[in-house]
Coordinates of N, CA, C and O and ligand atoms in Angstrom, one line a residue:
X29 N -16.0 -20.2 20.3 CA -16.6 -19.5 21.4 C -15.9 -18.2 21.6 O -14.7 -18.1 21.4
X30 N -16.6 -17.2 22.1 CA -16.0 -15.9 22.3 C -15.3 -15.8 23.6 O -15.8 -16.2 24.6
X31 N -14.0 -15.3 23.5 CA -13.3 -15.1 24.7 C -13.5 -13.7 25.2 O -13.9 -12.8 24.5
X32 N -13.3 -13.6 26.5 CA -13.5 -12.3 27.1 C -12.2 -11.9 27.7 O -11.6 -12.5 28.6
X33 N -11.7 -10.7 27.3 CA -10.5 -10.2 27.9 C -10.4 -8.7 27.7 O -10.7 -8.3 26.6
X34 N -10.1 -8.0 28.7 CA -10.1 -6.5 28.7 C -9.1 -6.1 27.6 O -9.3 -5.1 26.9
X35 N -7.9 -6.8 27.6 CA -6.8 -6.4 26.7 C -7.2 -6.3 25.3 O -6.7 -5.4 24.6
X36 N -8.1 -7.1 24.8 CA -8.4 -7.1 23.4 C -9.7 -6.4 23.1 O -10.3 -6.6 22.0
X37 N -10.2 -5.6 24.0 CA -11.3 -4.7 23.7 C -12.7 -5.2 23.9 O -13.6 -4.6 23.5
X38 N -12.8 -6.3 24.7 CA -14.1 -6.8 24.9 C -15.0 -5.8 25.6 O -16.2 -5.9 25.5
X39 N -14.4 -4.9 26.3 CA -15.2 -3.9 27.1 C -15.4 -2.6 26.4 O -15.8 -1.6 27.0
X40 N -15.2 -2.6 25.1 CA -15.5 -1.4 24.3 C -14.4 -1.1 23.3 O -13.3 -1.5 23.5
X41 N -14.8 -0.5 22.2 CA -13.9 -0.2 21.1 C -12.7 0.6 21.6 O -11.6 0.4 21.0
X42 N -12.8 1.5 22.5 CA -11.7 2.3 22.9 C -10.6 1.5 23.7 O -9.5 2.0 23.9
X43 N -11.0 0.4 24.1 CA -10.0 -0.5 24.8 C -9.2 -1.3 23.8 O -8.3 -2.1 24.2
X44 N -9.5 -1.3 22.6 CA -8.7 -2.1 21.6 C -7.3 -1.7 21.5 O -7.0 -0.5 21.6
X45 N -6.3 -2.6 21.4 CA -4.9 -2.3 21.3 C -4.7 -1.4 20.1 O -5.3 -1.6 19.0
X46 N -3.8 -0.4 20.3 CA -3.5 0.6 19.3 C -3.0 0.0 17.9 O -3.3 0.6 16.9
X47 N -2.3 -1.1 18.0 CA -1.7 -1.6 16.8 C -2.7 -2.1 15.7 O -2.4 -2.2 14.6
X48 N -4.0 -2.3 16.2 CA -5.0 -2.6 15.2 C -5.3 -1.4 14.3 O -5.9 -1.6 13.2
X49 N -5.0 -0.2 14.7 CA -5.2 0.9 13.9 C -3.9 1.7 13.8 O -3.9 2.9 13.8
X50 N -2.8 1.0 13.6 CA -1.5 1.5 13.5 C -1.4 2.6 12.4 O -1.8 2.3 11.2
X51 N -0.9 3.8 12.7 CA -0.8 4.9 11.7 C -2.1 5.5 11.4 O -2.1 6.4 10.5
X52 N -3.2 5.2 12.0 CA -4.5 5.9 11.7 C -4.3 7.3 12.1 O -3.8 7.6 13.2
X53 N -4.9 8.3 11.3 CA -4.8 9.7 11.7 C -6.1 10.0 12.5 O -6.2 11.0 13.2
X54 N -7.2 9.2 12.3 CA -8.4 9.5 13.0 C -9.2 8.2 13.2 O -9.2 7.3 12.3
X55 N -9.8 8.0 14.3 CA -10.6 6.8 14.6 C -12.0 7.3 15.1 O -12.0 8.0 16.1
X56 N -13.0 6.9 14.3 CA -14.4 7.4 14.7 C -15.1 6.3 15.5 O -15.8 5.5 15.0
X57 N -14.9 6.4 16.8 CA -15.4 5.3 17.7 C -16.9 5.1 17.7 O -17.4 4.1 18.0
X58 N -17.6 6.2 17.3 CA -19.1 6.1 17.3 C -19.5 5.1 16.2 O -20.7 4.7 16.2
X59 N -18.7 4.8 15.3 CA -19.1 3.9 14.2 C -18.8 2.4 14.5 O -19.1 1.5 13.6
X60 N -18.3 2.1 15.7 CA -17.8 0.8 16.0 C -19.0 -0.3 15.8 O -20.1 -0.1 16.3
X61 N -18.6 -1.4 15.1 CA -19.6 -2.5 15.1 C -18.8 -3.7 15.6 O -17.6 -3.9 15.4
X62 N -19.5 -4.6 16.3 CA -18.9 -5.8 16.9 C -18.5 -6.8 15.8 O -19.3 -7.0 14.9
X63 N -17.4 -7.4 16.0 CA -16.9 -8.4 15.0 C -17.4 -9.8 15.4 O -17.7 -10.0 16.5
X64 N -17.4 -10.6 14.3 CA -17.6 -12.0 14.6 C -16.3 -12.7 14.6 O -15.7 -13.1 13.6
X65 N -15.7 -12.7 15.8 CA -14.2 -13.1 15.9 C -14.0 -14.6 15.5 O -12.9 -15.0 15.2
X66 N -15.1 -15.4 15.5 CA -14.9 -16.8 15.1 C -14.5 -16.9 13.7 O -14.0 -17.9 13.2
X67 N -14.7 -15.9 12.9 CA -14.4 -15.9 11.5 C -13.0 -15.3 11.2 O -12.6 -15.2 10.0
X68 N -12.3 -14.8 12.2 CA -11.1 -14.1 12.0 C -9.9 -15.0 12.1 O -9.9 -16.1 12.7
X69 N -8.8 -14.5 11.4 CA -7.5 -15.2 11.4 C -6.6 -14.6 12.3 O -5.9 -13.6 12.0
X70 N -6.5 -15.1 13.6 CA -5.6 -14.4 14.6 C -5.0 -15.5 15.4 O -5.4 -16.6 15.5
X71 N -3.8 -15.1 16.1 CA -3.2 -16.0 17.0 C -3.2 -15.5 18.4 O -3.7 -16.1 19.3
X72 N -2.8 -14.2 18.6 CA -2.7 -13.7 19.9 C -4.1 -13.1 20.4 O -4.7 -13.6 21.3
X73 N -4.6 -12.1 19.6 CA -5.9 -11.5 20.0 C -6.7 -11.2 18.8 O -6.2 -10.8 17.8
X74 N -8.0 -11.4 18.9 CA -8.9 -11.1 17.8 C -9.1 -9.6 17.8 O -8.8 -8.8 18.7
X75 N -9.8 -9.1 16.7 CA -10.2 -7.8 16.5 C -11.6 -7.7 16.9 O -12.5 -8.1 16.1
X76 N -11.9 -7.2 18.1 CA -13.3 -7.3 18.6 C -14.2 -6.3 17.9 O -15.4 -6.5 17.9
X77 N -13.7 -5.2 17.4 CA -14.5 -4.2 16.8 C -14.0 -3.7 15.5 O -12.8 -3.7 15.3
X78 N -14.9 -3.4 14.6 CA -14.6 -2.7 13.4 C -15.0 -1.3 13.5 O -16.1 -1.0 13.9
X79 N -14.1 -0.3 13.2 CA -14.3 1.1 13.4 C -13.9 1.9 12.2 O -12.7 1.7 11.8
X80 N -14.7 2.8 11.7 CA -14.3 3.7 10.7 C -13.0 4.4 11.1 O -12.9 5.0 12.2
X81 N -11.9 4.3 10.3 CA -10.7 5.0 10.6 C -10.1 5.6 9.4 O -10.3 5.2 8.3
X82 N -9.4 6.7 9.6 CA -8.8 7.5 8.5 C -7.3 7.3 8.5 O -6.7 7.3 9.5
X83 N -6.8 7.0 7.3 CA -5.3 6.7 7.2 C -4.8 7.7 6.1 O -5.5 8.2 5.3
X84 N -3.5 7.8 6.1 CA -2.8 8.6 5.0 C -2.2 7.6 4.1 O -1.4 6.7 4.5
X85 N -2.5 7.8 2.8 CA -1.9 6.9 1.8 C -0.4 7.1 1.7 O 0.0 8.2 1.6
X86 N 0.3 6.0 1.7 CA 1.8 6.0 1.7 C 2.3 6.5 0.3 O 3.4 6.9 0.2
X87 N 1.4 6.4 -0.7 CA 1.9 6.8 -2.1 C 1.5 8.2 -2.4 O 2.3 9.1 -2.6
X88 N 0.1 8.5 -2.4 CA -0.3 9.8 -2.8 C -0.5 10.8 -1.7 O -0.7 12.0 -1.9
X89 N -0.3 10.3 -0.4 CA -0.4 11.1 0.8 C -1.8 11.7 1.1 O -1.9 12.5 1.9
X90 N -2.8 11.3 0.3 CA -4.1 11.7 0.6 C -4.7 10.9 1.7 O -4.4 9.7 1.9
X91 N -5.6 11.5 2.5 CA -6.3 10.7 3.5 C -7.4 9.9 2.9 O -8.1 10.3 2.0
X92 N -7.6 8.7 3.5 CA -8.7 7.9 3.0 C -9.4 7.1 4.2 O -8.7 6.9 5.2
X93 N -10.6 6.7 3.9 CA -11.4 6.1 5.0 C -11.2 4.6 4.8 O -11.4 4.0 3.8
X94 N -10.9 3.9 5.9 CA -11.0 2.4 6.0 C -12.2 2.1 6.8 O -12.1 2.3 8.1
X95 N -13.3 1.8 6.2 CA -14.5 1.7 6.9 C -14.7 0.5 7.7 O -14.1 -0.6 7.4
X96 N -15.6 0.5 8.7 CA -15.9 -0.7 9.5 C -16.4 -1.8 8.6 O -16.0 -3.0 8.8
X97 N -17.2 -1.5 7.6 CA -17.7 -2.6 6.8 C -16.6 -3.2 5.9 O -16.6 -4.4 5.6
X98 N -15.7 -2.4 5.5 CA -14.5 -2.9 4.7 C -13.7 -3.8 5.6 O -13.2 -4.8 5.1
X99 N -13.5 -3.4 6.8 CA -12.7 -4.2 7.8 C -13.4 -5.6 8.0 O -12.7 -6.6 8.0
X100 N -14.7 -5.6 8.1 CA -15.4 -6.8 8.2 C -15.2 -7.8 7.0 O -14.9 -9.0 7.2
X101 N -15.2 -7.2 5.8 CA -14.9 -8.0 4.6 C -13.5 -8.5 4.7 O -13.2 -9.7 4.4
X102 N -12.5 -7.6 5.0 CA -11.1 -8.0 5.0 C -10.9 -9.3 6.0 O -10.3 -10.2 5.6
X103 N -11.5 -9.1 7.2 CA -11.1 -10.1 8.2 C -12.1 -11.3 8.3 O -11.7 -12.3 8.8
X104 N -13.3 -11.1 7.8 CA -14.2 -12.2 8.0 C -14.5 -13.0 6.6 O -14.7 -14.2 6.6
X105 N -14.4 -12.2 5.5 CA -14.6 -12.9 4.2 C -13.3 -13.3 3.6 O -13.1 -14.4 3.1
X106 N -12.3 -12.3 3.6 CA -11.0 -12.6 3.0 C -10.1 -13.3 4.0 O -9.0 -13.8 3.5
X107 N -10.4 -13.3 5.2 CA -9.6 -14.0 6.2 C -8.2 -13.4 6.3 O -7.2 -14.1 6.4
X108 N -8.1 -12.1 6.1 CA -6.7 -11.4 6.1 C -6.2 -11.6 7.6 O -7.0 -11.6 8.5
X109 N -4.9 -11.6 7.7 CA -4.2 -11.6 9.0 C -4.7 -10.5 9.8 O -4.8 -9.3 9.3
X110 N -5.1 -10.7 11.1 CA -5.8 -9.8 11.9 C -5.1 -8.5 12.2 O -5.7 -7.4 12.4
X111 N -3.8 -8.5 12.1 CA -3.0 -7.2 12.4 C -2.9 -6.3 11.1 O -2.4 -5.2 11.2
X112 N -3.4 -6.8 10.0 CA -3.3 -6.0 8.8 C -4.0 -4.6 8.9 O -5.1 -4.5 9.4
X113 N -3.3 -3.6 8.3 CA -3.9 -2.3 8.2 C -3.6 -1.8 6.8 O -2.6 -2.3 6.2
X114 N -4.4 -0.9 6.2 CA -4.1 -0.5 4.8 C -3.0 0.6 4.7 O -3.0 1.5 5.5
X115 N -2.2 0.4 3.8 CA -1.1 1.4 3.5 C -1.5 2.4 2.4 O -0.9 3.4 2.3
X116 N -2.4 2.0 1.6 CA -2.7 2.7 0.4 C -4.2 3.0 0.2 O -5.0 2.1 0.5
X117 N -4.5 4.1 -0.4 CA -5.9 4.4 -0.7 C -6.4 3.4 -1.9 O -5.5 2.8 -2.5
X118 N -7.7 3.4 -2.1 CA -8.2 2.5 -3.1 C -7.6 2.7 -4.5 O -7.2 1.8 -5.2
X119 N -7.5 4.0 -4.9 CA -6.9 4.3 -6.2 C -5.5 3.8 -6.3 O -5.1 3.2 -7.3
X120 N -4.7 4.0 -5.3 CA -3.3 3.6 -5.4 C -3.2 2.1 -5.3 O -2.3 1.5 -6.0
X121 N -4.1 1.5 -4.5 CA -4.1 0.0 -4.5 C -4.3 -0.6 -5.9 O -3.7 -1.5 -6.3
X122 N -5.3 0.0 -6.6 CA -5.6 -0.5 -7.9 C -4.4 -0.3 -8.8 O -4.1 -1.1 -9.6
X123 N -3.8 0.9 -8.8 CA -2.7 1.2 -9.6 C -1.5 0.2 -9.3 O -0.8 -0.2 -10.3
X124 N -1.3 0.0 -8.1 CA -0.2 -0.9 -7.7 C -0.5 -2.3 -8.3 O 0.4 -3.0 -8.8
X125 N -1.7 -2.8 -8.2 CA -2.1 -4.0 -8.8 C -1.9 -4.1 -10.3 O -1.4 -5.1 -10.8
X126 N -2.3 -3.0 -10.9 CA -2.1 -2.9 -12.4 C -0.7 -3.0 -12.8 O -0.3 -3.6 -13.8
X127 N 0.2 -2.2 -12.0 CA 1.6 -2.2 -12.3 C 2.2 -3.6 -12.1 O 3.0 -4.1 -12.9
X128 N 1.8 -4.3 -11.0 CA 2.3 -5.6 -10.8 C 1.9 -6.5 -11.9 O 2.7 -7.4 -12.4
X129 N 0.7 -6.4 -12.4 CA 0.3 -7.3 -13.5 C 1.0 -7.0 -14.8 O 1.3 -7.9 -15.6
X130 N 1.2 -5.7 -15.0 CA 2.0 -5.3 -16.2 C 3.4 -5.9 -16.1 O 4.0 -6.4 -17.1
X131 N 4.0 -5.8 -14.9 CA 5.4 -6.3 -14.7 C 5.4 -7.8 -14.9 O 6.3 -8.4 -15.6
X132 N 4.4 -8.5 -14.4 CA 4.3 -10.0 -14.6 C 4.2 -10.3 -16.0 O 4.9 -11.3 -16.5
X133 N 3.4 -9.6 -16.7 CA 3.2 -9.9 -18.1 C 4.5 -9.6 -18.9 O 4.8 -10.4 -19.8
X134 N 5.2 -8.5 -18.6 CA 6.5 -8.3 -19.2 C 7.4 -9.4 -19.0 O 8.0 -9.9 -19.9
X135 N 7.5 -9.8 -17.7 CA 8.5 -10.9 -17.4 C 8.2 -12.2 -18.1 O 9.0 -12.9 -18.6
X136 N 6.9 -12.5 -18.3 CA 6.4 -13.7 -18.9 C 6.8 -13.7 -20.4 O 7.1 -14.7 -21.0
X137 N 6.6 -12.5 -21.1 CA 6.6 -12.5 -22.5 C 7.8 -11.8 -23.2 O 7.9 -11.9 -24.4
X138 N 8.7 -11.2 -22.4 CA 9.7 -10.4 -23.1 C 10.7 -11.2 -23.9 O 11.1 -10.8 -25.0
X139 N 11.1 -12.4 -23.4 CA 12.0 -13.2 -24.2 C 11.4 -13.6 -25.5 O 12.1 -13.5 -26.6
X140 N 10.2 -14.1 -25.5 CA 9.5 -14.5 -26.7 C 9.3 -13.3 -27.6 O 9.5 -13.4 -28.8
X141 N 9.0 -12.1 -27.1 CA 8.8 -10.9 -27.9 C 10.1 -10.6 -28.6 O 10.1 -10.2 -29.8
X142 N 11.2 -10.6 -27.9 CA 12.5 -10.2 -28.5 C 13.0 -11.2 -29.5 O 13.5 -10.8 -30.6
X143 N 12.8 -12.5 -29.3 CA 13.4 -13.5 -30.2 C 12.4 -13.9 -31.3 O 12.8 -14.4 -32.4
X144 N 11.1 -13.7 -31.1 CA 10.2 -14.1 -32.2 C 9.9 -13.0 -33.2 O 10.6 -12.0 -33.3
X145 N 9.0 -13.3 -34.1 CA 8.7 -12.4 -35.2 C 7.3 -11.8 -35.0 O 6.7 -11.2 -35.9
X146 N 6.6 -12.0 -33.9 CA 5.3 -11.5 -33.6 C 5.3 -10.0 -33.3 O 5.6 -9.6 -32.2
X147 N 5.0 -9.2 -34.3 CA 5.1 -7.8 -34.1 C 4.1 -7.2 -33.1 O 4.4 -6.3 -32.3
X148 N 2.9 -7.8 -33.1 CA 1.9 -7.4 -32.1 C 2.4 -7.6 -30.7 O 2.2 -6.8 -29.8
X149 N 3.0 -8.7 -30.5 CA 3.6 -9.0 -29.1 C 4.7 -8.0 -28.8 O 4.8 -7.5 -27.7
X150 N 5.5 -7.7 -29.8 CA 6.6 -6.7 -29.5 C 6.0 -5.4 -29.2 O 6.4 -4.7 -28.2
X151 N 4.9 -5.0 -29.9 CA 4.2 -3.7 -29.6 C 3.6 -3.7 -28.2 O 3.6 -2.7 -27.5
X152 N 3.0 -4.9 -27.8 CA 2.4 -5.0 -26.5 C 3.5 -4.8 -25.4 O 3.2 -4.1 -24.4
X153 N 4.6 -5.4 -25.6 CA 5.7 -5.3 -24.6 C 6.2 -3.8 -24.5 O 6.4 -3.3 -23.4
X154 N 6.3 -3.2 -25.6 CA 6.7 -1.7 -25.6 C 5.7 -0.9 -24.8 O 6.0 0.0 -24.1
X155 N 4.4 -1.2 -25.0 CA 3.3 -0.5 -24.3 C 3.5 -0.8 -22.8 O 3.3 0.1 -22.0
X156 N 3.7 -2.0 -22.4 CA 3.9 -2.4 -21.0 C 5.0 -1.6 -20.4 O 5.0 -1.1 -19.3
X157 N 6.1 -1.6 -21.1 CA 7.3 -0.9 -20.6 C 7.0 0.6 -20.4 O 7.4 1.2 -19.4
X158 N 6.2 1.2 -21.3 CA 5.8 2.6 -21.2 C 5.0 2.8 -19.9 O 5.2 3.8 -19.2
X159 N 4.1 1.9 -19.6 CA 3.3 2.0 -18.4 C 4.2 1.9 -17.1 O 4.1 2.7 -16.2
X160 N 5.2 0.9 -17.2 CA 6.1 0.7 -16.0 C 7.0 2.0 -15.9 O 7.3 2.4 -14.8
X161 N 7.4 2.5 -17.0 CA 8.4 3.6 -17.0 C 7.8 4.9 -16.4 O 8.4 5.7 -15.7
X162 N 6.4 5.1 -16.6 CA 5.8 6.2 -16.0 C 5.8 6.2 -14.5 O 5.7 7.3 -13.9
X163 N 5.9 5.1 -13.9 CA 5.8 5.0 -12.5 C 7.1 4.6 -11.7 O 7.1 4.7 -10.5
X164 N 8.1 4.3 -12.4 CA 9.4 4.0 -11.7 C 10.6 4.1 -12.6 O 10.4 4.1 -13.9
X165 N 11.7 4.2 -12.1 CA 13.0 4.2 -12.9 C 13.3 2.7 -13.2 O 13.5 1.9 -12.3
X166 N 13.3 2.4 -14.5 CA 13.5 1.0 -14.8 C 15.0 0.7 -15.0 O 15.8 1.6 -15.3
X167 N 15.3 -0.5 -14.7 CA 16.7 -1.0 -14.9 C 17.1 -0.9 -16.4 O 16.2 -1.0 -17.2
X168 N 18.4 -0.6 -16.6 CA 18.9 -0.5 -18.0 C 18.5 -1.6 -18.9 O 18.2 -1.5 -20.1
X169 N 18.5 -2.8 -18.3 CA 18.2 -4.0 -19.1 C 16.8 -3.9 -19.7 O 16.7 -4.3 -20.9
X170 N 15.9 -3.4 -19.0 CA 14.5 -3.2 -19.6 C 14.5 -2.1 -20.7 O 13.9 -2.3 -21.7
X171 N 15.2 -1.1 -20.4 CA 15.3 0.0 -21.3 C 16.0 -0.4 -22.6 O 15.5 0.0 -23.7
X172 N 17.0 -1.2 -22.5 CA 17.7 -1.8 -23.6 C 16.7 -2.7 -24.4 O 16.7 -2.6 -25.7
X173 N 16.0 -3.5 -23.8 CA 15.0 -4.4 -24.4 C 14.0 -3.5 -25.2 O 13.6 -3.9 -26.3
X174 N 13.6 -2.4 -24.6 CA 12.7 -1.5 -25.2 C 13.3 -1.0 -26.5 O 12.6 -1.0 -27.6
X175 N 14.5 -0.5 -26.5 CA 15.2 0.0 -27.7 C 15.2 -1.1 -28.8 O 14.9 -0.8 -30.0
X176 N 15.6 -2.3 -28.4 CA 15.7 -3.4 -29.4 C 14.3 -3.7 -30.0 O 14.2 -3.8 -31.2
X177 N 13.3 -3.7 -29.2 CA 11.9 -4.0 -29.7 C 11.4 -2.9 -30.6 O 10.9 -3.2 -31.7
X178 N 11.7 -1.7 -30.3 CA 11.3 -0.6 -31.1 C 12.0 -0.6 -32.5 O 11.4 -0.4 -33.5
X179 N 13.3 -1.0 -32.4 CA 14.0 -1.1 -33.7 C 13.4 -2.3 -34.5 O 13.2 -2.1 -35.7
X180 N 13.1 -3.4 -33.9 CA 12.6 -4.5 -34.6 C 11.2 -4.2 -35.2 O 10.9 -4.5 -36.3
X181 N 10.4 -3.4 -34.4 CA 9.1 -3.0 -35.0 C 9.2 -2.1 -36.2 O 8.6 -2.3 -37.2
X182 N 10.2 -1.1 -36.0 CA 10.4 -0.2 -37.1 C 10.8 -0.9 -38.4 O 10.3 -0.7 -39.5
X183 N 11.8 -1.9 -38.2 CA 12.3 -2.6 -39.3 C 11.2 -3.4 -40.0 O 11.0 -3.4 -41.2
X184 N 10.4 -4.1 -39.2 CA 9.3 -5.0 -39.7 C 8.3 -4.1 -40.4 O 7.8 -4.5 -41.5
X185 N 8.0 -2.9 -39.9 CA 7.0 -2.1 -40.5 C 7.5 -1.5 -41.8 O 6.7 -1.3 -42.8
X186 N 8.8 -1.2 -41.9 CA 9.4 -0.6 -43.1 C 9.3 -1.7 -44.2 O 9.0 -1.4 -45.3
X187 N 9.7 -2.9 -43.8 CA 9.6 -4.0 -44.8 C 8.2 -4.2 -45.3 O 7.9 -4.3 -46.5
X188 N 7.2 -4.1 -44.3 CA 5.8 -4.3 -44.7 C 5.4 -3.2 -45.7 O 4.7 -3.5 -46.7
X189 N 5.8 -2.0 -45.4 CA 5.3 -0.9 -46.3 C 6.1 -0.9 -47.6 O 5.5 -0.6 -48.6
X190 N 7.4 -1.4 -47.6 CA 8.1 -1.6 -48.9 C 7.3 -2.6 -49.7 O 7.1 -2.4 -50.9
X191 N 6.9 -3.7 -49.1 CA 6.2 -4.7 -49.8 C 4.9 -4.2 -50.4 O 4.6 -4.5 -51.5
X192 N 4.2 -3.4 -49.6 CA 2.9 -2.9 -50.1 C 3.1 -1.9 -51.2 O 2.4 -1.9 -52.2
X193 N 4.3 -1.2 -51.2 CA 4.6 -0.3 -52.3 C 4.8 -1.2 -53.6 O 4.4 -0.8 -54.6
X194 N 5.6 -2.2 -53.4 CA 5.9 -3.1 -54.5 C 4.6 -3.7 -55.1 O 4.4 -3.6 -56.3
X195 N 3.7 -4.2 -54.3 CA 2.5 -4.8 -54.8 C 1.7 -3.7 -55.5 O 1.0 -3.9 -56.5
X196 N 1.7 -2.4 -54.9 CA 1.0 -1.4 -55.5 C 1.4 -1.1 -56.9 O 0.6 -0.9 -57.8
X197 N 2.8 -1.0 -57.1 CA 3.3 -0.7 -58.4 C 3.2 -1.8 -59.4 O 3.1 -1.6 -60.6
X198 N 3.1 -3.1 -58.8 CA 3.0 -4.2 -59.8 C 1.6 -4.4 -60.3 O 1.4 -5.1 -61.3
X199 N 0.6 -3.8 -59.7 CA -0.7 -4.0 -60.2 C -1.0 -3.2 -61.5 O -0.5 -2.1 -61.6
Ligands
LIG11 ZN1 -3.2 6.9 -2.7

């Protein structure tokens, strides 16, 4: 059942506590749509309204819109914690996700890549390291692994081309 309390904005979007739009550079109150608070994940107070709001991305510093309908999805479909606000624009969010997955894949496979003889896996890890390196300063340990893998790939490919030279001359 719906609770009524002035504190949490029951009497209009402008009465909503500021922390629901923490760091917003603009809030377009005309776009407010009423929330279905029974679907929300909250303890102290629900988010009574979803309102188009503009934020600055913490990474690229561009402004982006966090729309009322996106908020509805976050809080009613994904059941995100009610105090959540976005720190990153959609592009940066996607990049962060991709970097995380590259890093996870690196962590999962690097030992196998270093110790095994699977050249394709070695190449894959070198590619992942290149992606990670574009976006952050990597610890020496990873850079050292990169050097070892590149050396291993070079060696394996030299041997492979030596072999094909041999077979070519023996025909
Ligand atoms: Zn961004």
